[in-house]
Amino acid sequence: MPTPDGPASMIVEGSVIGARQYWAGGWRGRCSFRLHDGLLHPLGSEEPADIEVPGTLFPRLSDHHVHLGLIDADALLPAGITSVVDLGWEPQAASTWHTESSFPGSTLPEIRIAGALLTCVGGYPSRSEWAPPGATVQLASPADAEAAVRAQIGLGASVIKVTVNSDAGPVPSAELLAAIVSAARAHGVPVAAHTQGAGTARLALDAGVNVFAHTPFTERLDDDVIERMSRAGTAVISTLDIHGWGEPDSAFETAQDNLRRVAAAGARVRYGTDLGNGALPIGVNTRELAAMAAAGIDRDALVASIAGVWNPPAIGPRLAWIPGVPPETAEETASWLAGARGTTIDYLEETLP
């Protein structure tokens, strides 16, 4: 019934929402969902709906590498991104973002954080202009690793970030890297590594890192390194578009070739943009996805890189949807995914056409 502020919402406890297509670690056809306790619970495909979503519903669309201190975080959810991983910033500020995104009714994406970037004394990005004071923790010895890791986790970190960048200064020793990984593992937290410079990818892999924060872009990965990454289940975050921002440079060519070989070997590939690094669009980045498709990643693997392979028992409070159903090719799907609109269940009606 109308109210002074406009029509009453049709989405109330018990409402049924229908969608033409649903991603749950793979494509599902027509599906209906009942709203209960703030979440959408899947029902049978033939259940009549109170509200129809004219397209494909996603429980999550994630950018696995962002720097929220360099962008407008409030713009992410409307542009289709429901979940982000902030891979390095001043830890008190990052902790605040993580907490704010957890509040009921928050219109921020879900925010996971790494806290500060861990490195050796003088290591990247301690001398870089983009990193604010406190964003880098410089460790003098392996004995410092446990306290540094514990401090980030205490502020809400669900991943630890290490930097191994020989192009911008000294890099952690093998012993220091191993100590960081061991401390994180003891706390049940994965480690993501920024590698840059000859031999740094192998150094990080030898230490047992779980994720490469970028597809390596300063060296062609040796075949044995790629084979080891695949065997170990090491993930690679794409971040191809930072190399030229639509005008590919030599680093782009190196990274795309490495990603092609990594994907062909069966290693895990995750969509990520390094958002905040130059002229990147807020939201789902067509150029990033198109570059991944051109590296040989097929349609369903491309979708899985951003939407995940998990099948949650219920959706919410954030979700995303895209008008229409997925095209047949990876190249077409890259453009289609860029039409994503993110929202919360409370505001779903306002998002629909």
Short mmCIF file of N, CA, C and O in Angstrom, two decimals, residues 191-321:
data_model
loop_
_atom_site.label_atom_id
_atom_site.label_comp_id
_atom_site.label_asym_id
_atom_site.label_seq_id
_atom_site.Cartn_x
_atom_site.Cartn_y
_atom_site.Cartn_z
N VAL A 191 48.44 -16.54 2.21
CA VAL A 191 49.40 -15.48 1.92
C VAL A 191 49.36 -15.17 0.43
O VAL A 191 49.47 -16.07 -0.41
N ALA A 192 49.21 -13.88 0.11
CA ALA A 192 49.27 -13.40 -1.27
C ALA A 192 50.58 -12.66 -1.46
O ALA A 192 51.01 -11.90 -0.59
N ALA A 193 51.22 -12.88 -2.61
CA ALA A 193 52.52 -12.27 -2.87
C ALA A 193 52.49 -11.38 -4.10
O ALA A 193 51.98 -11.78 -5.15
N HIS A 194 53.01 -10.16 -3.95
CA HIS A 194 53.33 -9.31 -5.10
C HIS A 194 54.74 -9.67 -5.50
O HIS A 194 55.69 -9.45 -4.74
N THR A 195 54.91 -10.23 -6.70
CA THR A 195 56.25 -10.57 -7.19
C THR A 195 56.57 -9.70 -8.40
O THR A 195 55.72 -9.50 -9.27
N GLN A 196 57.80 -9.20 -8.45
CA GLN A 196 58.22 -8.34 -9.55
C GLN A 196 59.73 -8.40 -9.62
O GLN A 196 60.41 -8.13 -8.65
N GLY A 197 60.24 -8.76 -10.79
CA GLY A 197 61.68 -8.89 -10.97
C GLY A 197 62.07 -10.33 -11.21
O GLY A 197 61.35 -11.27 -10.82
N ALA A 198 63.23 -10.53 -11.82
CA ALA A 198 63.68 -11.86 -12.18
C ALA A 198 63.82 -12.76 -10.96
O ALA A 198 64.43 -12.37 -9.95
N GLY A 199 63.23 -13.93 -11.03
CA GLY A 199 63.38 -14.94 -9.98
C GLY A 199 62.46 -14.77 -8.78
O GLY A 199 62.44 -15.63 -7.90
N THR A 200 61.69 -13.68 -8.74
CA THR A 200 60.87 -13.44 -7.55
C THR A 200 59.67 -14.38 -7.46
O THR A 200 59.24 -14.73 -6.36
N ALA A 201 59.12 -14.78 -8.59
CA ALA A 201 58.00 -15.72 -8.55
C ALA A 201 58.45 -17.06 -7.97
O ALA A 201 57.75 -17.66 -7.13
N ARG A 202 59.59 -17.52 -8.38
CA ARG A 202 60.11 -18.78 -7.83
C ARG A 202 60.39 -18.65 -6.33
O ARG A 202 60.10 -19.56 -5.55
N LEU A 203 60.95 -17.51 -5.92
CA LEU A 203 61.24 -17.29 -4.50
C LEU A 203 59.97 -17.36 -3.67
O LEU A 203 59.93 -17.99 -2.60
N ALA A 204 58.89 -16.71 -4.16
CA ALA A 204 57.62 -16.74 -3.43
C ALA A 204 57.02 -18.14 -3.42
O ALA A 204 56.48 -18.60 -2.40
N LEU A 205 57.12 -18.83 -4.55
CA LEU A 205 56.57 -20.19 -4.62
C LEU A 205 57.33 -21.13 -3.70
O LEU A 205 56.73 -21.98 -3.02
N ASP A 206 58.65 -20.99 -3.64
CA ASP A 206 59.45 -21.82 -2.74
C ASP A 206 59.02 -21.63 -1.29
O ASP A 206 59.09 -22.57 -0.47
N ALA A 207 58.58 -20.41 -0.95
CA ALA A 207 58.16 -20.13 0.43
C ALA A 207 56.78 -20.70 0.73
O ALA A 207 56.39 -20.77 1.90
N GLY A 208 56.02 -21.04 -0.31
CA GLY A 208 54.71 -21.65 -0.09
C GLY A 208 53.55 -20.67 -0.10
O GLY A 208 52.50 -20.97 0.50
N VAL A 209 53.69 -19.52 -0.78
CA VAL A 209 52.56 -18.59 -0.83
C VAL A 209 51.38 -19.25 -1.52
O VAL A 209 51.52 -20.15 -2.34
N ASN A 210 50.18 -18.79 -1.18
CA ASN A 210 48.95 -19.38 -1.72
C ASN A 210 48.44 -18.69 -2.97
O ASN A 210 47.74 -19.32 -3.77
N VAL A 211 48.75 -17.41 -3.10
CA VAL A 211 48.17 -16.60 -4.17
C VAL A 211 49.22 -15.65 -4.72
O VAL A 211 49.99 -15.04 -3.95
N PHE A 212 49.27 -15.51 -6.04
CA PHE A 212 50.03 -14.44 -6.66
C PHE A 212 49.08 -13.26 -6.87
O PHE A 212 48.07 -13.39 -7.57
N ALA A 213 49.40 -12.12 -6.28
CA ALA A 213 48.52 -10.96 -6.33
C ALA A 213 48.41 -10.39 -7.73
O ALA A 213 47.45 -9.67 -8.04
N HIS A 214 49.38 -10.66 -8.57
CA HIS A 214 49.36 -10.29 -9.99
C HIS A 214 49.81 -11.51 -10.79
O HIS A 214 50.65 -12.30 -10.32
N THR A 215 49.32 -11.64 -12.01
CA THR A 215 50.00 -12.55 -12.92
C THR A 215 51.40 -12.00 -13.14
O THR A 215 51.55 -10.83 -13.50
N PRO A 216 52.46 -12.78 -12.87
CA PRO A 216 53.82 -12.24 -13.04
C PRO A 216 54.01 -11.59 -14.40
O PRO A 216 53.64 -12.15 -15.44
N PHE A 217 54.62 -10.39 -14.40
CA PHE A 217 54.65 -9.58 -15.61
C PHE A 217 56.04 -9.08 -15.99
O PHE A 217 56.20 -8.39 -17.01
N THR A 218 57.07 -9.41 -15.20
CA THR A 218 58.41 -8.94 -15.53
C THR A 218 59.32 -10.08 -16.00
O THR A 218 60.48 -9.82 -16.34
N GLU A 219 58.82 -11.29 -16.03
CA GLU A 219 59.60 -12.43 -16.49
C GLU A 219 58.66 -13.51 -17.01
O GLU A 219 57.52 -13.64 -16.56
N ARG A 220 59.12 -14.26 -18.00
CA ARG A 220 58.37 -15.42 -18.48
C ARG A 220 58.60 -16.56 -17.50
O ARG A 220 59.74 -16.95 -17.23
N LEU A 221 57.51 -17.08 -16.94
CA LEU A 221 57.63 -18.13 -15.93
C LEU A 221 58.18 -19.40 -16.55
O LEU A 221 57.77 -19.81 -17.65
N ASP A 222 59.10 -20.04 -15.85
CA ASP A 222 59.61 -21.33 -16.29
C ASP A 222 58.50 -22.38 -16.23
O ASP A 222 57.60 -22.31 -15.38
N ASP A 223 58.59 -23.36 -17.10
CA ASP A 223 57.57 -24.40 -17.14
C ASP A 223 57.46 -25.14 -15.81
O ASP A 223 56.36 -25.49 -15.38
N ASP A 224 58.60 -25.37 -15.14
CA ASP A 224 58.54 -26.11 -13.89
C ASP A 224 57.87 -25.29 -12.79
O ASP A 224 57.21 -25.84 -11.91
N VAL A 225 58.01 -23.95 -12.84
CA VAL A 225 57.32 -23.10 -11.87
C VAL A 225 55.81 -23.20 -12.07
O VAL A 225 55.05 -23.35 -11.11
N ILE A 226 55.37 -23.16 -13.32
CA ILE A 226 53.94 -23.27 -13.61
C ILE A 226 53.42 -24.64 -13.19
O ILE A 226 52.32 -24.75 -12.60
N GLU A 227 54.18 -25.69 -13.47
CA GLU A 227 53.75 -27.02 -13.06
C GLU A 227 53.62 -27.12 -11.54
O GLU A 227 52.65 -27.69 -11.01
N ARG A 228 54.56 -26.53 -10.82
CA ARG A 228 54.49 -26.55 -9.35
C ARG A 228 53.30 -25.75 -8.85
O ARG A 228 52.64 -26.15 -7.88
N MET A 229 53.02 -24.62 -9.48
CA MET A 229 51.85 -23.82 -9.08
C MET A 229 50.57 -24.64 -9.24
O MET A 229 49.70 -24.61 -8.37
N SER A 230 50.46 -25.35 -10.35
CA SER A 230 49.27 -26.16 -10.59
C SER A 230 49.16 -27.28 -9.56
O SER A 230 48.08 -27.50 -9.00
N ARG A 231 50.26 -27.96 -9.29
CA ARG A 231 50.23 -29.07 -8.32
C ARG A 231 49.88 -28.57 -6.93
O ARG A 231 49.17 -29.25 -6.18
N ALA A 232 50.38 -27.40 -6.56
CA ALA A 232 50.16 -26.88 -5.21
C ALA A 232 48.81 -26.20 -5.04
O ALA A 232 48.43 -25.84 -3.92
N GLY A 233 48.08 -25.99 -6.14
CA GLY A 233 46.81 -25.26 -6.04
C GLY A 233 46.99 -23.78 -5.83
O GLY A 233 46.10 -23.10 -5.31
N THR A 234 48.15 -23.25 -6.23
CA THR A 234 48.42 -21.82 -6.08
C THR A 234 47.53 -21.04 -7.04
O THR A 234 47.42 -21.37 -8.22
N ALA A 235 46.89 -20.00 -6.54
CA ALA A 235 46.00 -19.18 -7.36
C ALA A 235 46.76 -18.00 -7.94
O ALA A 235 47.75 -17.53 -7.36
N VAL A 236 46.29 -17.51 -9.08
CA VAL A 236 46.86 -16.34 -9.73
C VAL A 236 45.74 -15.33 -9.98
O VAL A 236 44.72 -15.67 -10.58
N ILE A 237 45.92 -14.11 -9.49
CA ILE A 237 44.96 -13.03 -9.74
C ILE A 237 45.39 -12.32 -11.02
O ILE A 237 46.56 -11.97 -11.18
N SER A 238 44.46 -12.08 -11.90
CA SER A 238 44.78 -11.70 -13.27
C SER A 238 45.52 -10.35 -13.38
O SER A 238 46.65 -10.28 -13.85
N THR A 239 44.89 -9.25 -13.05
CA THR A 239 45.42 -7.87 -13.10
C THR A 239 46.17 -7.57 -14.40
O THR A 239 47.26 -6.97 -14.39
N LEU A 240 45.60 -7.93 -15.55
CA LEU A 240 46.26 -7.68 -16.83
C LEU A 240 46.12 -6.22 -17.28
O LEU A 240 47.03 -5.66 -17.89
N ASP A 241 44.98 -5.60 -17.00
CA ASP A 241 44.66 -4.30 -17.58
C ASP A 241 45.49 -3.16 -16.99
O ASP A 241 45.51 -2.05 -17.54
N ILE A 242 46.19 -3.39 -15.88
CA ILE A 242 47.06 -2.34 -15.33
C ILE A 242 48.25 -2.06 -16.24
O ILE A 242 48.93 -1.05 -16.09
N HIS A 243 48.51 -2.97 -17.18
CA HIS A 243 49.65 -2.81 -18.08
C HIS A 243 49.19 -2.13 -19.37
O HIS A 243 48.91 -2.76 -20.38
N GLY A 244 49.03 -0.80 -19.29
CA GLY A 244 48.65 -0.02 -20.44
C GLY A 244 47.24 0.54 -20.37
O GLY A 244 46.90 1.42 -21.16
N TRP A 245 46.40 0.02 -19.48
CA TRP A 245 45.03 0.53 -19.30
C TRP A 245 44.30 0.67 -20.64
O TRP A 245 43.79 1.72 -21.01
N GLY A 246 44.26 -0.44 -21.36
CA GLY A 246 43.58 -0.45 -22.65
C GLY A 246 44.51 -0.29 -23.83
O GLY A 246 44.10 -0.48 -24.98
N GLU A 247 45.76 0.07 -23.59
CA GLU A 247 46.77 0.16 -24.64
C GLU A 247 47.93 -0.75 -24.23
O GLU A 247 48.92 -0.30 -23.64
N PRO A 248 47.81 -2.05 -24.52
CA PRO A 248 48.73 -3.05 -23.98
C PRO A 248 50.20 -2.74 -24.25
O PRO A 248 50.58 -2.34 -25.36
N ASP A 249 51.03 -2.92 -23.21
CA ASP A 249 52.46 -2.71 -23.34
C ASP A 249 53.18 -4.05 -23.22
O ASP A 249 52.55 -5.11 -23.22
N SER A 250 54.49 -4.01 -23.14
CA SER A 250 55.26 -5.27 -23.11
C SER A 250 54.97 -6.08 -21.85
O SER A 250 54.97 -7.32 -21.89
N ALA A 251 54.74 -5.40 -20.73
CA ALA A 251 54.40 -6.12 -19.50
C ALA A 251 53.07 -6.85 -19.65
O ALA A 251 52.90 -7.96 -19.13
N PHE A 252 52.12 -6.23 -20.37
CA PHE A 252 50.84 -6.89 -20.65
C PHE A 252 51.08 -8.17 -21.43
O PHE A 252 50.51 -9.23 -21.11
N GLU A 253 51.91 -8.11 -22.45
CA GLU A 253 52.17 -9.30 -23.27
C GLU A 253 52.79 -10.42 -22.44
O GLU A 253 52.42 -11.58 -22.57
N THR A 254 53.73 -10.06 -21.58
CA THR A 254 54.36 -11.07 -20.72
C THR A 254 53.35 -11.68 -19.77
O THR A 254 53.29 -12.91 -19.60
N ALA A 255 52.55 -10.82 -19.13
CA ALA A 255 51.57 -11.31 -18.17
C ALA A 255 50.51 -12.18 -18.85
O ALA A 255 50.14 -13.24 -18.33
N GLN A 256 50.02 -11.74 -20.00
CA GLN A 256 48.98 -12.51 -20.69
C GLN A 256 49.51 -13.88 -21.12
O GLN A 256 48.81 -14.90 -21.02
N ASP A 257 50.76 -13.91 -21.60
CA ASP A 257 51.36 -15.20 -21.97
C ASP A 257 51.50 -16.10 -20.74
O ASP A 257 51.21 -17.30 -20.80
N ASN A 258 51.95 -15.53 -19.62
CA ASN A 258 52.04 -16.33 -18.40
C ASN A 258 50.68 -16.84 -17.96
O ASN A 258 50.54 -18.00 -17.54
N LEU A 259 49.65 -15.98 -18.05
CA LEU A 259 48.31 -16.40 -17.65
C LEU A 259 47.81 -17.52 -18.56
O LEU A 259 47.17 -18.46 -18.09
N ARG A 260 48.07 -17.40 -19.85
CA ARG A 260 47.66 -18.44 -20.79
C ARG A 260 48.26 -19.79 -20.39
O ARG A 260 47.56 -20.81 -20.35
N ARG A 261 49.53 -19.80 -20.06
CA ARG A 261 50.22 -21.05 -19.71
C ARG A 261 49.80 -21.54 -18.34
O ARG A 261 49.66 -22.75 -18.12
N VAL A 262 49.57 -20.63 -17.41
CA VAL A 262 49.10 -21.01 -16.07
C VAL A 262 47.72 -21.67 -16.16
O VAL A 262 47.47 -22.72 -15.56
N ALA A 263 46.81 -21.04 -16.92
CA ALA A 263 45.46 -21.59 -17.06
C ALA A 263 45.48 -22.94 -17.77
O ALA A 263 44.77 -23.87 -17.38
N ALA A 264 46.31 -23.06 -18.81
CA ALA A 264 46.40 -24.32 -19.55
C ALA A 264 46.92 -25.45 -18.66
O ALA A 264 46.56 -26.62 -18.86
N ALA A 265 47.74 -25.10 -17.67
CA ALA A 265 48.28 -26.11 -16.76
C ALA A 265 47.30 -26.50 -15.66
O ALA A 265 47.57 -27.41 -14.87
N GLY A 266 46.18 -25.80 -15.60
CA GLY A 266 45.15 -26.13 -14.62
C GLY A 266 45.26 -25.39 -13.31
O GLY A 266 44.55 -25.72 -12.35
N ALA A 267 46.12 -24.38 -13.24
CA ALA A 267 46.22 -23.58 -12.01
C ALA A 267 44.96 -22.72 -11.87
O ALA A 267 44.28 -22.41 -12.85
N ARG A 268 44.67 -22.31 -10.65
CA ARG A 268 43.47 -21.52 -10.38
C ARG A 268 43.68 -20.07 -10.79
O ARG A 268 44.71 -19.48 -10.47
N VAL A 269 42.71 -19.51 -11.50
CA VAL A 269 42.78 -18.12 -11.94
C VAL A 269 41.62 -17.35 -11.32
O VAL A 269 40.47 -17.79 -11.37
N ARG A 270 41.93 -16.20 -10.74
CA ARG A 270 40.92 -15.34 -10.14
C ARG A 270 40.91 -13.99 -10.82
O ARG A 270 41.97 -13.45 -11.15
N TYR A 271 39.72 -13.46 -11.02
CA TYR A 271 39.58 -12.11 -11.57
C TYR A 271 39.99 -11.09 -10.52
O TYR A 271 39.54 -11.12 -9.37
N GLY A 272 40.86 -10.17 -10.92
CA GLY A 272 41.24 -9.07 -10.05
C GLY A 272 41.85 -7.97 -10.89
O GLY A 272 42.46 -8.25 -11.94
N THR A 273 41.71 -6.73 -10.45
CA THR A 273 42.08 -5.60 -11.29
C THR A 273 43.19 -4.71 -10.74
O THR A 273 43.74 -3.91 -11.48
N ASP A 274 43.52 -4.82 -9.45
CA ASP A 274 44.40 -3.85 -8.79
C ASP A 274 43.77 -2.47 -8.84
O ASP A 274 44.46 -1.45 -9.06
N LEU A 275 42.45 -2.43 -8.62
CA LEU A 275 41.70 -1.19 -8.74
C LEU A 275 42.29 -0.12 -7.83
O LEU A 275 42.54 -0.34 -6.65
N GLY A 276 42.47 1.07 -8.40
CA GLY A 276 43.18 2.16 -7.75
C GLY A 276 44.51 2.44 -8.42
O GLY A 276 45.09 3.51 -8.26
N ASN A 277 44.97 1.47 -9.22
CA ASN A 277 46.23 1.59 -9.94
C ASN A 277 45.95 2.11 -11.35
O ASN A 277 45.76 1.35 -12.29
N GLY A 278 45.87 3.44 -11.50
CA GLY A 278 45.69 4.03 -12.81
C GLY A 278 44.25 4.05 -13.29
O GLY A 278 43.31 3.91 -12.50
N ALA A 279 44.10 4.20 -14.60
CA ALA A 279 42.79 4.47 -15.21
C ALA A 279 41.99 3.19 -15.42
O ALA A 279 41.80 2.72 -16.55
N LEU A 280 41.53 2.63 -14.32
CA LEU A 280 40.70 1.42 -14.36
C LEU A 280 39.26 1.79 -14.03
O LEU A 280 39.01 2.61 -13.16
N PRO A 281 38.29 1.17 -14.71
CA PRO A 281 36.89 1.48 -14.43
C PRO A 281 36.43 0.91 -13.09
O PRO A 281 36.86 -0.17 -12.69
N ILE A 282 35.56 1.63 -12.41
CA ILE A 282 34.92 1.11 -11.21
C ILE A 282 33.90 0.07 -11.63
O ILE A 282 33.10 0.29 -12.54
N GLY A 283 33.90 -1.06 -10.97
CA GLY A 283 32.95 -2.12 -11.30
C GLY A 283 33.61 -3.21 -12.12
O GLY A 283 34.84 -3.36 -12.14
N VAL A 284 32.80 -4.00 -12.81
CA VAL A 284 33.31 -5.11 -13.61
C VAL A 284 34.04 -4.53 -14.84
O VAL A 284 33.48 -3.76 -15.59
N ASN A 285 35.30 -4.93 -15.01
CA ASN A 285 36.17 -4.37 -16.03
C ASN A 285 36.15 -5.25 -17.29
O ASN A 285 36.71 -6.34 -17.31
N THR A 286 35.51 -4.75 -18.35
CA THR A 286 35.43 -5.50 -19.60
C THR A 286 36.80 -5.80 -20.17
O THR A 286 37.06 -6.91 -20.66
N ARG A 287 37.72 -4.82 -20.11
CA ARG A 287 39.05 -5.03 -20.69
C ARG A 287 39.78 -6.15 -19.98
O ARG A 287 40.47 -6.96 -20.62
N GLU A 288 39.66 -6.20 -18.65
CA GLU A 288 40.32 -7.27 -17.89
C GLU A 288 39.78 -8.63 -18.31
O GLU A 288 40.55 -9.56 -18.59
N LEU A 289 38.47 -8.75 -18.36
CA LEU A 289 37.86 -10.02 -18.72
C LEU A 289 38.16 -10.41 -20.16
O LEU A 289 38.40 -11.58 -20.46
N ALA A 290 38.14 -9.43 -21.07
CA ALA A 290 38.44 -9.72 -22.46
C ALA A 290 39.89 -10.20 -22.63
O ALA A 290 40.17 -11.10 -23.43
N ALA A 291 40.80 -9.60 -21.86
CA ALA A 291 42.19 -10.03 -21.91
C ALA A 291 42.35 -11.45 -21.37
O ALA A 291 43.16 -12.24 -21.87
N MET A 292 41.57 -11.79 -20.35
CA MET A 292 41.59 -13.15 -19.82
C MET A 292 41.04 -14.13 -20.85
O MET A 292 41.60 -15.21 -21.06
N ALA A 293 39.95 -13.74 -21.51
CA ALA A 293 39.38 -14.60 -22.56
C ALA A 293 40.39 -14.81 -23.68
O ALA A 293 40.53 -15.92 -24.21
N ALA A 294 41.10 -13.74 -24.05
CA ALA A 294 42.10 -13.84 -25.11
C ALA A 294 43.28 -14.71 -24.70
O ALA A 294 44.04 -15.19 -25.56
N ALA A 295 43.45 -14.93 -23.40
CA ALA A 295 44.49 -15.82 -22.90
C ALA A 295 44.03 -17.28 -22.89
O ALA A 295 44.74 -18.15 -22.37
N GLY A 296 42.84 -17.54 -23.44
CA GLY A 296 42.38 -18.91 -23.57
C GLY A 296 41.49 -19.40 -22.46
O GLY A 296 41.16 -20.59 -22.41
N ILE A 297 41.06 -18.52 -21.57
CA ILE A 297 40.16 -18.93 -20.49
C ILE A 297 38.75 -19.01 -21.06
O ILE A 297 38.25 -18.04 -21.63
N ASP A 298 38.12 -20.17 -20.94
CA ASP A 298 36.82 -20.36 -21.58
C ASP A 298 35.70 -19.69 -20.80
O ASP A 298 35.93 -19.13 -19.72
N ARG A 299 34.51 -19.73 -21.35
CA ARG A 299 33.39 -18.96 -20.80
C ARG A 299 33.13 -19.29 -19.33
O ARG A 299 33.06 -18.40 -18.48
N ASP A 300 32.96 -20.56 -19.01
CA ASP A 300 32.58 -20.92 -17.65
C ASP A 300 33.71 -20.66 -16.66
O ASP A 300 33.47 -20.27 -15.51
N ALA A 301 34.96 -20.87 -17.09
CA ALA A 301 36.09 -20.56 -16.21
C ALA A 301 36.21 -19.06 -16.00
O ALA A 301 36.59 -18.61 -14.91
N LEU A 302 35.87 -18.28 -17.02
CA LEU A 302 35.89 -16.82 -16.89
C LEU A 302 34.87 -16.38 -15.85
O LEU A 302 35.18 -15.57 -14.97
N VAL A 303 33.67 -16.93 -15.93
CA VAL A 303 32.64 -16.59 -14.95
C VAL A 303 33.06 -17.06 -13.56
O VAL A 303 32.91 -16.33 -12.57
N ALA A 304 33.61 -18.26 -13.47
CA ALA A 304 34.03 -18.78 -12.16
C ALA A 304 35.11 -17.91 -11.53
O ALA A 304 35.19 -17.79 -10.30
N SER A 305 35.95 -17.26 -12.36
CA SER A 305 37.03 -16.45 -11.82
C SER A 305 36.52 -15.23 -11.05
O SER A 305 37.18 -14.74 -10.14
N ILE A 306 35.32 -14.77 -11.40
CA ILE A 306 34.74 -13.59 -10.74
C ILE A 306 33.56 -13.96 -9.85
O ILE A 306 33.32 -13.31 -8.84
N ALA A 307 32.85 -15.03 -10.20
CA ALA A 307 31.65 -15.41 -9.45
C ALA A 307 31.90 -16.54 -8.46
O ALA A 307 31.04 -16.81 -7.61
N GLY A 308 33.05 -17.19 -8.54
CA GLY A 308 33.36 -18.27 -7.62
C GLY A 308 32.77 -19.59 -8.06
O GLY A 308 31.96 -19.67 -8.99
N VAL A 309 33.16 -20.64 -7.37
CA VAL A 309 32.66 -21.98 -7.69
C VAL A 309 31.85 -22.56 -6.54
O VAL A 309 31.46 -23.71 -6.55
N TRP A 310 31.60 -21.74 -5.55
CA TRP A 310 30.86 -22.20 -4.37
C TRP A 310 29.36 -22.18 -4.65
O TRP A 310 28.87 -21.52 -5.54
N ASN A 311 28.62 -22.93 -3.85
CA ASN A 311 27.17 -23.01 -3.98
C ASN A 311 26.56 -22.74 -2.61
O ASN A 311 26.32 -23.65 -1.83
N PRO A 312 26.32 -21.47 -2.28
CA PRO A 312 25.84 -21.14 -0.93
C PRO A 312 24.43 -21.65 -0.71
O PRO A 312 23.62 -21.71 -1.64
N PRO A 313 24.09 -22.03 0.52
CA PRO A 313 22.73 -22.48 0.81
C PRO A 313 21.70 -21.36 0.71
O PRO A 313 20.51 -21.62 0.54
N ALA A 314 22.15 -20.12 0.80
CA ALA A 314 21.25 -18.97 0.68
C ALA A 314 22.06 -17.78 0.18
O ALA A 314 23.28 -17.74 0.30
N ILE A 315 21.37 -16.79 -0.39
CA ILE A 315 22.01 -15.62 -0.98
C ILE A 315 21.69 -14.39 -0.14
O ILE A 315 20.57 -14.20 0.31
N GLY A 316 22.69 -13.53 0.02
CA GLY A 316 22.44 -12.26 0.66
C GLY A 316 23.47 -11.94 1.72
O GLY A 316 24.31 -12.77 2.06
N PRO A 317 23.42 -10.73 2.25
CA PRO A 317 22.45 -9.69 1.90
C PRO A 317 22.74 -8.99 0.57
O PRO A 317 21.92 -8.30 0.03
N ARG A 318 23.99 -9.18 0.02
CA ARG A 318 24.34 -8.59 -1.26
C ARG A 318 24.14 -9.62 -2.37
O ARG A 318 24.31 -10.83 -2.15
N LEU A 319 23.87 -9.12 -3.55
CA LEU A 319 23.77 -9.99 -4.72
C LEU A 319 23.99 -9.14 -5.95
O LEU A 319 24.03 -7.92 -5.88
N ALA A 320 24.16 -9.81 -7.08
CA ALA A 320 24.30 -9.10 -8.35
C ALA A 320 23.44 -9.78 -9.39
O ALA A 320 23.12 -10.97 -9.27
N TRP A 321 23.04 -9.02 -10.38
CA TRP A 321 22.30 -9.62 -11.49
C TRP A 321 22.69 -8.91 -12.77
O TRP A 321 23.20 -7.79 -12.77
#
